[in-house]
Coordinates of C-alpha atoms in Angstrom, one line a residue:
S1 CA -101.3 -7.9 -9.8
T2 CA -103.3 -8.3 -13.0
Y3 CA -100.7 -10.5 -14.5
R4 CA -99.9 -12.2 -11.1
I5 CA -96.2 -11.2 -11.5
S6 CA -94.3 -12.0 -8.3
L7 CA -92.1 -9.2 -6.7
K8 CA -88.8 -10.5 -5.5
E9 CA -87.2 -7.4 -4.1
G10 CA -88.1 -3.8 -3.5
R11 CA -91.5 -2.4 -4.6
F12 CA -93.5 -1.7 -7.7
F13 CA -94.4 1.7 -9.2
D14 CA -96.5 4.1 -7.2
P15 CA -98.0 6.8 -9.4
S16 CA -98.5 9.1 -6.4
Q17 CA -94.7 9.4 -6.1
P18 CA -93.2 11.8 -8.6
A19 CA -89.8 10.3 -8.3
D20 CA -91.1 7.0 -9.8
S21 CA -91.1 8.7 -13.3
A22 CA -87.2 8.2 -13.2
A23 CA -87.4 4.8 -11.6
C24 CA -87.5 1.3 -13.1
V25 CA -88.4 -2.2 -12.2
I26 CA -86.3 -5.1 -13.7
N27 CA -86.6 -8.8 -13.9
E28 CA -84.3 -11.4 -12.4
T29 CA -82.3 -12.0 -15.6
M30 CA -81.5 -8.3 -15.8
A31 CA -80.5 -8.4 -12.1
R32 CA -78.1 -11.2 -12.8
Q33 CA -76.5 -9.3 -15.7
L34 CA -75.9 -6.4 -13.3
G35 CA -73.9 -8.7 -11.0
G36 CA -76.6 -10.1 -8.8
G37 CA -77.0 -9.4 -5.2
N38 CA -79.2 -6.5 -3.9
V39 CA -79.6 -4.2 -6.9
V40 CA -82.4 -2.1 -5.5
G41 CA -81.3 1.5 -5.3
K42 CA -78.7 1.2 -8.1
N43 CA -78.8 3.3 -11.2
I44 CA -78.8 2.3 -14.8
L45 CA -78.4 4.4 -17.9
Q46 CA -80.5 4.1 -21.0
P47 CA -80.7 6.1 -24.3
S48 CA -83.1 9.0 -24.0
D49 CA -85.3 10.6 -26.7
K50 CA -82.7 13.3 -27.2
P51 CA -79.8 12.2 -29.4
G52 CA -76.5 11.6 -27.7
R53 CA -78.0 11.9 -24.2
K54 CA -78.8 9.1 -21.7
Q55 CA -81.4 8.9 -19.0
K56 CA -80.6 7.7 -15.5
L57 CA -83.1 5.3 -13.9
T58 CA -83.1 4.2 -10.3
I59 CA -84.0 0.5 -9.7
I60 CA -86.8 0.3 -7.1
G61 CA -87.8 -3.4 -7.6
V62 CA -87.0 -6.8 -9.0
V63 CA -89.8 -9.1 -10.4
A64 CA -89.6 -12.8 -11.0
D65 CA -88.8 -13.9 -14.5
F66 CA -91.7 -14.5 -16.8
N67 CA -92.1 -15.3 -20.5
F68 CA -93.0 -12.2 -22.6
E69 CA -91.9 -13.8 -25.9
T70 CA -92.9 -17.1 -27.5
L71 CA -91.3 -20.2 -26.2
E72 CA -88.8 -20.3 -29.0
H73 CA -87.0 -17.7 -26.9
G74 CA -85.8 -17.7 -23.3
V75 CA -86.4 -14.9 -20.8
F76 CA -84.5 -11.7 -21.9
P77 CA -83.4 -8.9 -19.6
M78 CA -86.2 -6.5 -19.1
V79 CA -86.6 -2.9 -17.8
M80 CA -90.0 -1.5 -17.0
Q81 CA -90.8 2.2 -16.7
L82 CA -93.8 4.0 -15.4
M83 CA -95.8 5.7 -18.1
P84 CA -97.7 8.6 -16.4
G85 CA -101.1 8.9 -17.9
N86 CA -100.7 5.9 -20.2
F87 CA -100.2 8.0 -23.3
E88 CA -99.4 4.9 -25.4
G89 CA -99.6 1.2 -25.0
Y90 CA -102.5 -1.0 -23.8
L91 CA -104.9 -1.2 -20.8
T92 CA -105.1 -4.7 -19.4
V93 CA -108.3 -5.7 -17.8
K94 CA -109.0 -9.0 -16.2
L95 CA -112.5 -10.3 -16.9
K96 CA -114.6 -12.8 -14.9
E97 CA -116.1 -15.7 -16.9
G98 CA -119.7 -15.6 -17.7
R99 CA -120.3 -11.9 -18.7
T100 CA -117.3 -11.1 -20.9
E101 CA -119.3 -9.6 -23.7
E102 CA -121.3 -7.3 -21.4
T103 CA -118.1 -6.2 -19.7
I104 CA -116.4 -5.3 -22.9
A105 CA -119.5 -3.3 -24.0
D106 CA -119.2 -1.4 -20.6
L107 CA -115.6 -0.7 -21.2
K108 CA -116.2 0.6 -24.7
N109 CA -119.0 2.9 -23.4
T110 CA -116.5 4.2 -20.7
W111 CA -113.8 4.6 -23.2
E112 CA -116.0 6.7 -25.6
Q113 CA -117.0 9.0 -22.7
Y114 CA -113.4 10.2 -22.5
T115 CA -112.4 10.2 -26.2
R116 CA -113.7 9.4 -29.6
A117 CA -110.5 10.4 -31.4
Y118 CA -109.1 6.9 -30.8
P119 CA -111.4 3.9 -31.6
F120 CA -111.9 1.3 -28.9
V121 CA -110.2 -1.9 -30.0
S122 CA -110.0 -5.0 -27.8
Y123 CA -108.7 -8.5 -28.0
Y124 CA -108.2 -11.4 -25.7
L125 CA -104.7 -12.1 -24.5
D126 CA -105.2 -15.9 -24.5
D127 CA -106.4 -15.7 -28.2
N128 CA -103.3 -13.7 -29.0
L129 CA -101.0 -16.2 -27.3
R130 CA -102.7 -19.1 -29.2
D131 CA -102.3 -17.3 -32.5
R132 CA -98.6 -17.1 -31.9
Y133 CA -98.4 -20.9 -32.0
S134 CA -100.9 -21.4 -34.9
Q135 CA -98.0 -22.3 -37.2
V136 CA -96.7 -24.9 -34.8
R137 CA -100.1 -26.5 -34.4
E138 CA -100.6 -26.5 -38.2
T139 CA -97.2 -28.2 -38.6
G140 CA -98.2 -30.7 -36.0
R141 CA -101.5 -31.5 -37.8
I142 CA -99.7 -31.9 -41.1
F143 CA -97.1 -34.3 -39.7
T144 CA -99.8 -36.3 -38.0
L145 CA -101.7 -36.6 -41.3
L146 CA -98.5 -37.5 -43.2
S147 CA -97.6 -40.1 -40.5
V148 CA -101.0 -41.8 -40.8
V149 CA -100.8 -41.9 -44.7
T150 CA -97.2 -43.2 -44.4
L151 CA -98.2 -45.9 -42.0
L152 CA -101.1 -47.0 -44.3
I153 CA -98.8 -47.1 -47.3
A154 CA -96.1 -49.0 -45.3
C155 CA -98.6 -51.5 -44.1
L156 CA -99.8 -52.2 -47.6
G157 CA -96.2 -52.5 -48.9
L158 CA -95.3 -54.7 -46.0
F159 CA -98.2 -57.0 -46.6
G160 CA -97.3 -57.2 -50.3
L161 CA -93.7 -57.9 -49.5
V162 CA -94.5 -60.6 -47.0
S163 CA -96.9 -62.2 -49.5
Y164 CA -94.1 -62.2 -52.2
H165 CA -91.6 -63.6 -49.6
F166 CA -93.8 -66.6 -48.8
N167 CA -94.7 -67.2 -52.4
Q168 CA -91.0 -67.3 -53.2
R169 CA -90.3 -69.7 -50.2
G170 CA -93.4 -71.9 -50.7
A171 CA -91.3 -74.8 -51.8
E172 CA -88.9 -74.5 -48.9
I173 CA -91.7 -74.4 -46.4
G174 CA -93.3 -77.4 -48.1
I175 CA -90.2 -79.4 -47.9
R176 CA -89.6 -78.5 -44.2
K177 CA -93.2 -79.5 -43.4
A178 CA -92.8 -82.8 -45.4
L179 CA -89.8 -83.6 -43.4
G180 CA -91.7 -83.3 -40.2
A181 CA -91.4 -79.6 -39.2
L182 CA -94.4 -78.5 -37.0
P183 CA -96.4 -75.5 -38.1
G184 CA -95.5 -73.7 -34.9
N185 CA -91.8 -74.1 -35.5
I186 CA -92.2 -72.8 -39.1
I187 CA -94.2 -69.7 -37.9
L188 CA -91.6 -69.1 -35.2
G189 CA -88.7 -69.2 -37.6
E190 CA -90.4 -66.8 -39.9
F191 CA -91.0 -64.5 -36.9
R192 CA -87.3 -64.5 -36.0
R193 CA -86.3 -63.8 -39.5
I194 CA -88.6 -60.8 -39.9
F195 CA -87.9 -59.5 -36.4
W196 CA -84.2 -59.1 -37.1
F197 CA -85.0 -57.3 -40.3
L198 CA -87.3 -54.9 -38.6
T199 CA -84.8 -54.3 -35.8
A200 CA -82.1 -53.4 -38.2
A201 CA -84.4 -51.1 -40.2
S202 CA -85.7 -49.4 -37.0
L203 CA -82.2 -48.7 -35.8
L204 CA -81.5 -46.8 -39.0
A205 CA -84.8 -45.0 -38.8
W206 CA -84.2 -44.1 -35.2
L207 CA -80.9 -42.4 -36.0
G208 CA -82.6 -40.2 -38.7
A209 CA -85.6 -39.5 -36.5
Y210 CA -83.4 -38.6 -33.5
F211 CA -81.3 -36.0 -35.4
L212 CA -84.3 -34.5 -37.2
A213 CA -86.3 -34.1 -34.0
R214 CA -83.3 -32.9 -32.1
S215 CA -82.6 -30.2 -34.7
W216 CA -86.2 -29.1 -34.6
L217 CA -86.4 -29.0 -30.9
M218 CA -83.2 -26.9 -30.6
D219 CA -85.2 -24.0 -32.0
Y220 CA -87.0 -23.8 -28.7
A221 CA -85.5 -22.4 -25.5
Y222 CA -88.1 -24.6 -23.6
R223 CA -88.4 -28.1 -25.1
I224 CA -88.9 -31.7 -24.1
A225 CA -86.1 -34.2 -23.9
L226 CA -86.3 -37.1 -26.3
Q227 CA -87.0 -40.2 -24.3
P228 CA -86.4 -43.9 -25.1
Y229 CA -90.2 -44.6 -25.1
H230 CA -90.5 -42.0 -28.0
F231 CA -88.8 -44.7 -30.1
I232 CA -89.8 -47.9 -28.4
I233 CA -93.6 -47.3 -28.7
P234 CA -93.5 -46.7 -32.4
F235 CA -91.2 -49.7 -32.9
G236 CA -93.6 -51.9 -30.9
L237 CA -96.6 -50.7 -33.1
I238 CA -94.6 -51.4 -36.3
L239 CA -93.6 -54.8 -34.9
L240 CA -97.2 -55.6 -34.1
V241 CA -98.4 -54.7 -37.6
S242 CA -95.5 -56.5 -39.2
L243 CA -95.8 -59.7 -37.2
S244 CA -99.6 -59.7 -37.7
A245 CA -98.9 -59.9 -41.4
V246 CA -96.2 -62.5 -41.0
L247 CA -98.5 -64.6 -38.7
Y248 CA -101.3 -64.6 -41.3
R249 CA -99.1 -65.5 -44.3
S250 CA -96.9 -68.1 -42.3
W251 CA -100.1 -69.7 -40.9
L252 CA -101.5 -70.2 -44.4
A253 CA -98.2 -71.5 -45.6
A254 CA -97.8 -73.9 -42.6
R255 CA -101.3 -75.2 -43.2
A256 CA -100.9 -75.8 -46.9
N257 CA -100.7 -79.3 -48.2
P258 CA -97.0 -79.9 -49.0
G259 CA -97.9 -82.3 -51.7
R260 CA -99.7 -79.6 -53.6
I261 CA -96.9 -77.1 -53.2
L262 CA -94.2 -79.6 -54.3
R263 CA -96.2 -81.1 -57.1
V264 CA -94.3 -80.8 -60.3
P265 CA -96.5 -79.6 -63.2

């Protein structure tokens, strides 16, 4: 009840029943490996603390599957046994919000009334779970920072490349304008040229990004599925930045005096 684990079949342990010391509760994954159906009342064997001997346990209940490992792994078969007296392991206590520190102090005082041979050590389970994913979060922050830096460098490089492109084609644009081409048609033509270059480059980048992301996600038993918008949205942002640079440079080139551009020194 503390962990809100749902009981699917049978019952859970009852310390007042001596027979439960030789009983066990399994999860649904374990029940499926045993053949499914009603497994309550069946016996399983497990290695005992004596070499070469096995202990027979009677299944008294089946609980719903729950994750007891990190999400890189799926749900493994699990067998739970009753530990009379709780000679080892942990005590789990659910705390209400607002007075957690006072409650932990009371727990420590109660603990020390029974024993001082073992020091009272406590931790929050949610903190422990977050620590398990600290490396994943750190990797995410690093990739976010690298993505921002890469985007800034790419924008600077793109602007420089577009500027060089229009400087090289200044005479061509001047001739087209002198022959009567409208500034809007000149800008639209440059838009089309850059758009197809960006589309070809993005398709190549999508292939690399898809296989890298898919390879990383395959390490997790629980993972998202790559959707088209994961690629379309970045392409739209890149296209917006790229076409803004093209618009600025093509607007300057279209407004320039063709006589000055075509003037022979």
